[in-house]
Short mmCIF file of C-alpha atoms and ligand atoms in Angstrom, two decimals:
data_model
loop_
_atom_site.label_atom_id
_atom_site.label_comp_id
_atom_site.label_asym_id
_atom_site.label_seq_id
_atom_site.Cartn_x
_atom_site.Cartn_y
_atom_site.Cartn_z
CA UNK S 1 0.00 0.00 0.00
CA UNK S 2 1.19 3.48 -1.03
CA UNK S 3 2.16 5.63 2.37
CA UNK S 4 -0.97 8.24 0.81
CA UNK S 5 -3.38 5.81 0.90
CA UNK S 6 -2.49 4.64 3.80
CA UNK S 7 -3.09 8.04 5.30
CA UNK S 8 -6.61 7.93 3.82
CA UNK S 9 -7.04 4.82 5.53
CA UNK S 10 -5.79 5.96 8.40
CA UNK S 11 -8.15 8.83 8.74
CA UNK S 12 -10.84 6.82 7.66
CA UNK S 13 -10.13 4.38 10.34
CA UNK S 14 -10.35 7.11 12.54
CA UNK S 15 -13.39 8.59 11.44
CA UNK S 16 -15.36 5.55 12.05
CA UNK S 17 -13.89 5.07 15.55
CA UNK S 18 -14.99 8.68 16.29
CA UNK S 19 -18.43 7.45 14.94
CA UNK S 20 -17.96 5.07 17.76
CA UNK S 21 -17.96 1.92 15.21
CA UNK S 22 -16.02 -1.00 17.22
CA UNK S 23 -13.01 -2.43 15.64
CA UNK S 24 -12.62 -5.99 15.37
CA UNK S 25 -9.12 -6.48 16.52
CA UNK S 26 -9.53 -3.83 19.90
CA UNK S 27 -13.05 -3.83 21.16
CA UNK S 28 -13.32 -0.25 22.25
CA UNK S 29 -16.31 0.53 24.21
CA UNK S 30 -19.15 1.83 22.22
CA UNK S 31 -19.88 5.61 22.03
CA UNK S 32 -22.64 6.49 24.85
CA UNK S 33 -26.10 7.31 22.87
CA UNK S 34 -25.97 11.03 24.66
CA UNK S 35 -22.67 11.68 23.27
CA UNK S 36 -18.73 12.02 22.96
CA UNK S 37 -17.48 8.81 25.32
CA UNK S 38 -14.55 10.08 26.58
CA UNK S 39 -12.59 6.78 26.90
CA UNK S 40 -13.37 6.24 22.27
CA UNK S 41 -12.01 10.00 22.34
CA UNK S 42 -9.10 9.07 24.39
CA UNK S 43 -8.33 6.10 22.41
CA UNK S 44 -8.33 7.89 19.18
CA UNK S 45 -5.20 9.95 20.25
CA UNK S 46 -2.98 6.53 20.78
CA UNK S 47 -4.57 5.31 17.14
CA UNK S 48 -3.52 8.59 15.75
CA UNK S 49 0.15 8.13 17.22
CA UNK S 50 -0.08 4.72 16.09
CA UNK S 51 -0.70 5.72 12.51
CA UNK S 52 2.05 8.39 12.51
CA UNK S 53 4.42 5.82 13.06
CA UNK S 54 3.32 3.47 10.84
CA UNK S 55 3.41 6.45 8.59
CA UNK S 56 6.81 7.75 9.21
CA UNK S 57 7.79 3.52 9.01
CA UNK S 58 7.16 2.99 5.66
CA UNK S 59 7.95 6.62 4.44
CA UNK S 60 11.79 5.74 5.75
CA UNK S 61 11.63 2.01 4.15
CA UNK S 62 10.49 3.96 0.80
CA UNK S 63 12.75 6.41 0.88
CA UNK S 64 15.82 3.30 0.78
CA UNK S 65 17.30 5.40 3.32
CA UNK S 66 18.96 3.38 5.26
CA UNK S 67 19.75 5.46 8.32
CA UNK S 68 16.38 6.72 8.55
CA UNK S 69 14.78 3.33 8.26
CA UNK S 70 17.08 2.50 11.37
CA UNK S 71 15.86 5.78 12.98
CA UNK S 72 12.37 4.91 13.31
CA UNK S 73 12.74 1.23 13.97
CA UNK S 74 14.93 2.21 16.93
CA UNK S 75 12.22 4.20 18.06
CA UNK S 76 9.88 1.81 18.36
CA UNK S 77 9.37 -0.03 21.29
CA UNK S 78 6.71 -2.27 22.36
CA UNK S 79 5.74 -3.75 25.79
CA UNK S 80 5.51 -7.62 24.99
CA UNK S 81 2.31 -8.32 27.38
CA UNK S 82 0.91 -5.00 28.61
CA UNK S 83 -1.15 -3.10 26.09
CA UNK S 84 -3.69 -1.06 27.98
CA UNK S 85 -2.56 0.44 31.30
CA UNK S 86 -4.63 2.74 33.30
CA UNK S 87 -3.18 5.34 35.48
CA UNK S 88 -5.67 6.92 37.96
CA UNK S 89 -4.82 10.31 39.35
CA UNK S 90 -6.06 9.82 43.66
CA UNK S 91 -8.93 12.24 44.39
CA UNK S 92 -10.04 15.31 42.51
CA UNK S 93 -12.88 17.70 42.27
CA UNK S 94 -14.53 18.50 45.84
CA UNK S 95 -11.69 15.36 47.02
CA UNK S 96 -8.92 17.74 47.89
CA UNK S 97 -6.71 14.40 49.16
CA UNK S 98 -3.87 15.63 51.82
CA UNK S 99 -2.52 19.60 52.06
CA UNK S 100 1.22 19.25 53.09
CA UNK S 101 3.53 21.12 54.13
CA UNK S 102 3.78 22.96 50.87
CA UNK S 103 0.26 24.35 50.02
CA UNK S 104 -0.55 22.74 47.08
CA UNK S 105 -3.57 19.66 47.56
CA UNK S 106 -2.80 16.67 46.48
CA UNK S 107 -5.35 16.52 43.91
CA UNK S 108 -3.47 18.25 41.91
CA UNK S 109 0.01 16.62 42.60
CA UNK S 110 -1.28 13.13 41.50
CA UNK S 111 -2.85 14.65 38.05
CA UNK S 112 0.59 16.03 37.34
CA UNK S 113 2.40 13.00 38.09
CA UNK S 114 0.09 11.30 36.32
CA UNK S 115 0.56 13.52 32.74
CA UNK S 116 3.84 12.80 33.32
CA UNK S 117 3.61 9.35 33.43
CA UNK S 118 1.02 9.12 30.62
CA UNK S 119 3.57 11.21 28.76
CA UNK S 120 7.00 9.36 29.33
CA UNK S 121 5.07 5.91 28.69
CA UNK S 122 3.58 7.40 25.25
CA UNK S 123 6.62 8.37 23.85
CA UNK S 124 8.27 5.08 24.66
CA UNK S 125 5.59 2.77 23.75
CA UNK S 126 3.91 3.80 20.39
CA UNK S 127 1.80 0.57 20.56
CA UNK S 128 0.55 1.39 24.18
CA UNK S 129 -2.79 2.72 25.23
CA UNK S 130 -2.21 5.09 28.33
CA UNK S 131 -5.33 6.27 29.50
CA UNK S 132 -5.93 8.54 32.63
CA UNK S 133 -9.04 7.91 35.17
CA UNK S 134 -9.30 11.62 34.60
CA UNK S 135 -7.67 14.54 32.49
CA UNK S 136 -8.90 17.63 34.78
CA UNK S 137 -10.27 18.35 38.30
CA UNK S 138 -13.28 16.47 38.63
CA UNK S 139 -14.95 14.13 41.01
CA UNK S 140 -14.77 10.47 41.18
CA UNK S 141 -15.97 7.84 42.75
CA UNK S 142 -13.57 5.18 43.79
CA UNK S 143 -15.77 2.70 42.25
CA UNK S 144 -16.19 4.49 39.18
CA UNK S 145 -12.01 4.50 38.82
CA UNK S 146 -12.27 0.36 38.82
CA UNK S 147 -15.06 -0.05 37.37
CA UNK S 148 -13.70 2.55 34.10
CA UNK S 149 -10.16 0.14 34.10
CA UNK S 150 -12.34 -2.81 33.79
CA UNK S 151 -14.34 -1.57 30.84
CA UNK S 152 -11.22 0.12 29.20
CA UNK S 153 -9.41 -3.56 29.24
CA UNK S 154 -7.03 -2.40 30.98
CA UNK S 155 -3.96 -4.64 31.90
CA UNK S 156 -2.73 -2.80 34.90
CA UNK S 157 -3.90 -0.42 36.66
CA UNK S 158 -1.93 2.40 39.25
CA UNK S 159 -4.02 4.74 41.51
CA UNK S 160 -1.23 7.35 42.14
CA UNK S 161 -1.09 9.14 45.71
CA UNK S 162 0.65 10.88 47.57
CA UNK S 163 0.98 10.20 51.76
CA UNK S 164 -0.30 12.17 54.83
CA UNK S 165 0.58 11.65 58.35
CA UNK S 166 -1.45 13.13 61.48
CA UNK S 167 2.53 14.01 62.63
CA UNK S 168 5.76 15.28 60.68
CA UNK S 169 7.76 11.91 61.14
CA UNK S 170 6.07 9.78 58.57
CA UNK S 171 8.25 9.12 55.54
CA UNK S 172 8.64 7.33 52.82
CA UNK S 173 7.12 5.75 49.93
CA UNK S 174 4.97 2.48 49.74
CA UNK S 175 3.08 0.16 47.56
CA UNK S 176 -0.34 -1.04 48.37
CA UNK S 177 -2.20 -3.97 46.73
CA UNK S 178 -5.71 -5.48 48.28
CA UNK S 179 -5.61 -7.66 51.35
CA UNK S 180 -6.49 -11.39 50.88
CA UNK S 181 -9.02 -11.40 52.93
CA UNK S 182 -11.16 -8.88 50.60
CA UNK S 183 -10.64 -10.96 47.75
CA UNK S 184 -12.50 -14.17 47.97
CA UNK S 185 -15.74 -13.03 50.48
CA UNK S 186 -18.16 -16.08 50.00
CA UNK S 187 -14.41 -18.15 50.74
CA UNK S 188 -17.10 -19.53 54.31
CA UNK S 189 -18.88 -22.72 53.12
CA UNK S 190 -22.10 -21.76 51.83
CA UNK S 191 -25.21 -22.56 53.97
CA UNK S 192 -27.69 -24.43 52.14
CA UNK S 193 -28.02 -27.99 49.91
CA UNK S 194 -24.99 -28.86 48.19
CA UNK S 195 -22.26 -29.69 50.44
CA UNK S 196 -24.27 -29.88 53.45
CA UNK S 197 -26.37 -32.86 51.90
CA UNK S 198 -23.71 -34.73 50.11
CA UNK S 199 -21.37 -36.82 51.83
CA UNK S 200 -17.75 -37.68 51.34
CA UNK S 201 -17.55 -34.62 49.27
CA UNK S 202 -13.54 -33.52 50.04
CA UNK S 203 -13.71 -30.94 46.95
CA UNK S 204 -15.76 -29.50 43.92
CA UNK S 205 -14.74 -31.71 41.57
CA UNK S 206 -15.83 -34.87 43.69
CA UNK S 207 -19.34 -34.03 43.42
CA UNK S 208 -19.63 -34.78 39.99
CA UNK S 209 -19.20 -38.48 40.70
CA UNK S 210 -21.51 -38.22 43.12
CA UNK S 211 -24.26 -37.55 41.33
CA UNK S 212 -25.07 -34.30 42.35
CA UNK S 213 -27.25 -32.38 40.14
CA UNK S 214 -26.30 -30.59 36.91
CA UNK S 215 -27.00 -27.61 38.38
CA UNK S 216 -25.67 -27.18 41.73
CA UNK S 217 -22.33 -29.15 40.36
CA UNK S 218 -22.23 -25.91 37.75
CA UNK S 219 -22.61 -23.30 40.53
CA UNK S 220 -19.84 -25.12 42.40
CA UNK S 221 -17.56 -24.81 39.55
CA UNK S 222 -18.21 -20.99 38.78
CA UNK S 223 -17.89 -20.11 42.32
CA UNK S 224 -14.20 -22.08 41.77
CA UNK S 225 -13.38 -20.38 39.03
CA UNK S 226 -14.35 -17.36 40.10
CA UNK S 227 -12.47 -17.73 42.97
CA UNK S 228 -9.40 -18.77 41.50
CA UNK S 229 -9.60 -16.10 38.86
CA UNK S 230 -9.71 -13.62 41.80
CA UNK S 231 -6.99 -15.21 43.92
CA UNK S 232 -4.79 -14.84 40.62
CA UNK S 233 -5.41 -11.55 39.93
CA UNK S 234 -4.74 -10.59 43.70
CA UNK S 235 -1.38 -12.56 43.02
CA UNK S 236 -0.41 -10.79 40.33
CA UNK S 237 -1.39 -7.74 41.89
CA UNK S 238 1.16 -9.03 44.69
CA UNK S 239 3.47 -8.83 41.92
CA UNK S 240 3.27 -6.06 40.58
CA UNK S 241 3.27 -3.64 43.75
CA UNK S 242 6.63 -5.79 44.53
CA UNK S 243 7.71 -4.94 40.82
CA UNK S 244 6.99 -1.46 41.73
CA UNK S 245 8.61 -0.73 45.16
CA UNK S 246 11.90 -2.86 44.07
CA UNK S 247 12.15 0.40 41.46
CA UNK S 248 10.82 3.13 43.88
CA UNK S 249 14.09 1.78 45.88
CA UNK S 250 16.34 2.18 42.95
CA UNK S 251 15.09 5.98 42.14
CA UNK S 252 13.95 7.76 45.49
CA UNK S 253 16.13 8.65 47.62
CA UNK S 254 13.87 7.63 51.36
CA UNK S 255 12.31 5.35 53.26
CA UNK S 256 11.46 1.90 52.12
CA UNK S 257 8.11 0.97 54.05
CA UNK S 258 7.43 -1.96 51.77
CA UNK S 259 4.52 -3.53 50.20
CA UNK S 260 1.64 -3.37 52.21
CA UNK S 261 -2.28 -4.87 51.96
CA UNK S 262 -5.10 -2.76 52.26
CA UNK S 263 -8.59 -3.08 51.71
CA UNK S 264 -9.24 0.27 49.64
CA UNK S 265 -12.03 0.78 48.07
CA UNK S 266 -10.29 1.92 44.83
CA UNK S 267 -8.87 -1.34 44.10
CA UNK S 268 -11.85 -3.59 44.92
CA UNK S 269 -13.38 -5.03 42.04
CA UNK S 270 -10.53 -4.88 39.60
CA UNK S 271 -10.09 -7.27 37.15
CA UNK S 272 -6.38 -6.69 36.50
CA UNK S 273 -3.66 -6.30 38.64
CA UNK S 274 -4.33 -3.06 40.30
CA UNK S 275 -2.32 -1.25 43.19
CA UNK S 276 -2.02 2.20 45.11
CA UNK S 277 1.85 3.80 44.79
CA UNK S 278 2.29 6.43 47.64
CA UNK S 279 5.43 8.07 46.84
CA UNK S 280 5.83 10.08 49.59
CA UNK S 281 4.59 11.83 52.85
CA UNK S 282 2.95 15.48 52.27
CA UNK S 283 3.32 16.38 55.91
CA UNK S 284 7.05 15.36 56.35
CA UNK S 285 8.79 19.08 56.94
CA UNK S 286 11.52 17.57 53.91
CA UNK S 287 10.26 15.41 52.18
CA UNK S 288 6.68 17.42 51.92
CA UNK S 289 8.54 20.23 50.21
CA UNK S 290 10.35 17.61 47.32
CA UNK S 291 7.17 15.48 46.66
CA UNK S 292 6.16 19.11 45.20
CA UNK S 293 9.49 19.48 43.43
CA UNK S 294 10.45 18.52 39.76
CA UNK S 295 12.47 16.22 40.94
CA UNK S 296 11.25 14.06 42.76
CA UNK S 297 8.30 14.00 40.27
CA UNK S 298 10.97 12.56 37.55
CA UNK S 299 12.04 9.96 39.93
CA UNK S 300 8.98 8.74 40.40
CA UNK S 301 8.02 8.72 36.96
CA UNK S 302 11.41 6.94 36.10
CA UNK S 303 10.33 4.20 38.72
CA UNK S 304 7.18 3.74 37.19
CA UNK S 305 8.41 3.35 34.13
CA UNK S 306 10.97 0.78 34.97
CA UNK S 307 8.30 -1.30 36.66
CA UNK S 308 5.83 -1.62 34.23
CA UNK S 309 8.40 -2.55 31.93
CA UNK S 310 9.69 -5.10 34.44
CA UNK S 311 6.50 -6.12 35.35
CA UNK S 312 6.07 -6.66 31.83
CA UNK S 313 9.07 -8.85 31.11
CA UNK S 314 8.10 -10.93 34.16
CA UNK S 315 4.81 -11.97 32.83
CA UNK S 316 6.06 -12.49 28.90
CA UNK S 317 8.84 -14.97 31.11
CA UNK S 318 5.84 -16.44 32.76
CA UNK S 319 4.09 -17.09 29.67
CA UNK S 320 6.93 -18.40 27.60
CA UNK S 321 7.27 -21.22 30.40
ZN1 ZN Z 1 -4.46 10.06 48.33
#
């Protein structure tokens, strides 16, 4: 195909995604009958940036210029696993978050670390979709941050905070992923026919040769797979906020306070590994005044980075095994 056609194409491709027409290969979510969906919108600009590349690609192959071919394929990087990740900005709106010791709310911290992120990962990743919880200051609910990963596809998913302490001697940055406990509630034997009535049964799969009904044998399996879809996600999840901290170590110069397990609302529900990064305390007289600072913002975005595209190689390992 000649690079002007493709062009055409291009724009045509993007025209029909604006229309809110679903693609076969990426099943965006349809356009909402009262109007512009923000997340087809927000798509459209990684598609675009896709295109361009492609673009530029076969311009340089065209062109038999050798060093320019080299150029752009240098440029391009892909992650081998993750292609959707979803960074969530923490609170907005009327949800101030913490005030530190600088003046400046937290709010507004997270949605600049989180264009930064968005940013860095973009330029790196051509292939990636980067999409933000939210681009300005507006209200959330935590529910609606999951529940938005979960219909975006998303393959991780980072709630970005920063830390406040009732004192000034908190500091430090952790990693949070959901407790265990949170992750598999109906994990208490169920009142009622199944188990209760049949004897001998040591698991699921047993009742099958018992003859217990279709039915009840089929709820018993969901609830195991559902279970032990959940407890996989919440390992990954593990994994990831490891991933995560390992690299917060490597770039920030403070306190390690580890990986910890919460129950917080904003990661219940996920479907993909999903964790909470607090990368630093607010209220610490030193270290509230650099969480504000350039620097420290380009650390943390650096760590980020790094574990994603750790995280990243971990899984394509796993998956090669
Ligand atoms: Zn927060």
């Amino acid at each position: 195909m000649r690079i002007f056609d493709k062009a055409i194409l291009g724009s045509f491709a993007i025209a029909l995604l604006a229309m809110g027409t679903p693609t076969t290969a990426d099943a965006f979510p349809p356009a909402s009958v009262t109007g512009i969906d923000l997340p087809t919108v927000l798509t459209l600009d990684d598609q675009a940036r896709r295109f361009a590349y492609l673009i530029a690609q076969e311009a340089a192959e065209q062109s038999q210029d050798k060093q320019a071919a080299d150029a752009v394929a240098t440029s391009r990087k892909s992650l081998k696993k993750l292609r959707t990740i979803v960074l969530d900005p923490g609170h907005g709106g009327e949800n101030l978050g913490a005030l530190g010791v600088v003046q400046i709310q937290e709010k507004y911290l997270t949605l600049e670390l989180a264009y930064r992120l968005r940013k860095e990962l973009q330029q790196k990743y051509p292939d990636a979709r980067v999409i933000l919880t939210r681009y300005w200051d507006q209200s959330l609910s935590l529910s609606d941050r999951v529940h938005f990963a979960n219909r975006m596809g998303a393959d991780i998913f980072l709630s970005l905070h920063y830390n406040a302490a009732p004192h000034q001697h908190a500091i430090g940055f952790e990693t949070y992923f959901l407790a265990a406990d949170e992750v598999t509630p109906g994990k208490q034997e169920k009142k009622g026919k199944p188990i209760a009535t049949s004897q001998n049964v040591v698991s699921g799969m047993e009742q099958r040769g018992l003859g217990v009904e279709e039915g009840v044998y089929n709820d018993a399996l969901l609830t195991l797979k559902r279970d032990l879809a959940r407890e996989n996600q919440n390992r990954e999840s593990g994994l990831l906020a490891e991933t995560i901290q390992q690299n917060l170590v490597k770039r920030i110069d403070s306190t390690d306070r580890g990986v910890k397990q919460a129950n917080f609302g904003v990661l219940r529900g996920a479907l993909m590994p999903a964790v909470v990064v607090e990368s630093g305390f607010l209220t610490h007289p030193v270290e509230g005044e650099k969480v504000a600072g350039e620097k420290h913002r380009e650390n943390t975005v650096s760590a980020l980075v790094s574990a994603i595209e750790d995280f990243d190689q971990r899984l394509a390992e796993r998956a090669a095994k």
